Amino acid sequence: MTNGANQSLDFYCGSDPPKAVDILKNLNMPTIILYSVLTLMTVIANLVHFEEVIYLIRKVPATNRRATIMWVSAAAPVIASTSCVGMWIPLASMITDLTTAVYFAIVIHKFQRMMIEEFGGDEAFLKHFHDTPVKISTGPCCCCCLCLPFTKISRRLMFMLKLGTFQLAFLRPVLMILTLVLWVNGTFSLDDLSPSGPAIWINTSLGVSTIVALWPIGIVFQKVKVELKNQKIIPKFTLYQISFILTQLQAAIINITALAGGIACAPPFSPTARAAYMNQQLLIMEMFIITLLSRVYYRRKYNLQEIDEMQPTVKTQDDQSVLNSTSRIP
């Protein structure tokens, strides 16, 4: 009897994540309540964001600003949704984690674009900060390099800043697709961190690319945080940073703890599967709170002057029609 129990425990501790049917078979009342509450929180988070999207469609003209705000504010509901799917279907955890990573890489680029769009776009941003000094000794790359000289805002510098975040939005989906292909082929494993395995090289490349992408965002934020104080850019940036830390560092810490033997297996979950399971549950609760806070900071009233600045084409056409009608008056 003891040998059979030990064999069953060894099987679960060394196996892949359980199937959804195994989860359903092992549900007890506390687990049912937990799953129900977390699923309800995910649904509420998506409904809150859906209501926010409707508000933006009604109040903000169809401009790049509205599109970037939608992308950035959707980060928390998307992460909560993928975590909920991974919680119910553990075998899909690899796919849901890759989806989260790809979406947040795009959000990093979109957040930088959002800060620029708050000034009315690239040209308005360049005009506002033309030839003003820029501090480039910011984190996470150069926060210790205080000897770096100040530079000035120019079209070339702005292109380099946008390229810094775009490379992550491009490179991460490519590497995630490669990871998925290797995983399906059976040659990729998160447990294999040896130099001969692909995991260490892919993760290192992603880490370097992420650090490079965070640097230009810090530069732009330091430049605009005073001018965009009324747009609540500081709490928005704080929420973005918290989301990044929770989706990246939290998962890494839990996985490392599992690989080091700090998380015991609990059938039907192996240690690594249980680590992913714990991270998904934490992310659902955390992203639910961030979604509610995002609604407070992203849902704001735009005054008439801001709306006029967001639709210069319409304004120009209206002015031209007024001039034409005036010229016909004898």
Short mmCIF file of C-alpha atoms in Angstrom, two decimals, residues 3 10 31 76 81 198 244 310:
data_model
loop_
_atom_site.label_atom_id
_atom_site.label_comp_id
_atom_site.label_asym_id
_atom_site.label_seq_id
_atom_site.Cartn_x
_atom_site.Cartn_y
_atom_site.Cartn_z
CA ASN A 3 4.76 1.37 -2.22
CA ASP A 10 6.63 9.91 -7.79
CA THR A 31 -11.22 24.61 -4.27
CA ALA A 76 -4.36 43.78 -16.72
CA SER A 81 -7.78 36.14 -18.65
CA PRO A 198 17.75 26.47 -25.68
CA PHE A 244 5.71 44.49 -15.30
CA MET A 310 -6.76 65.41 -31.28
#
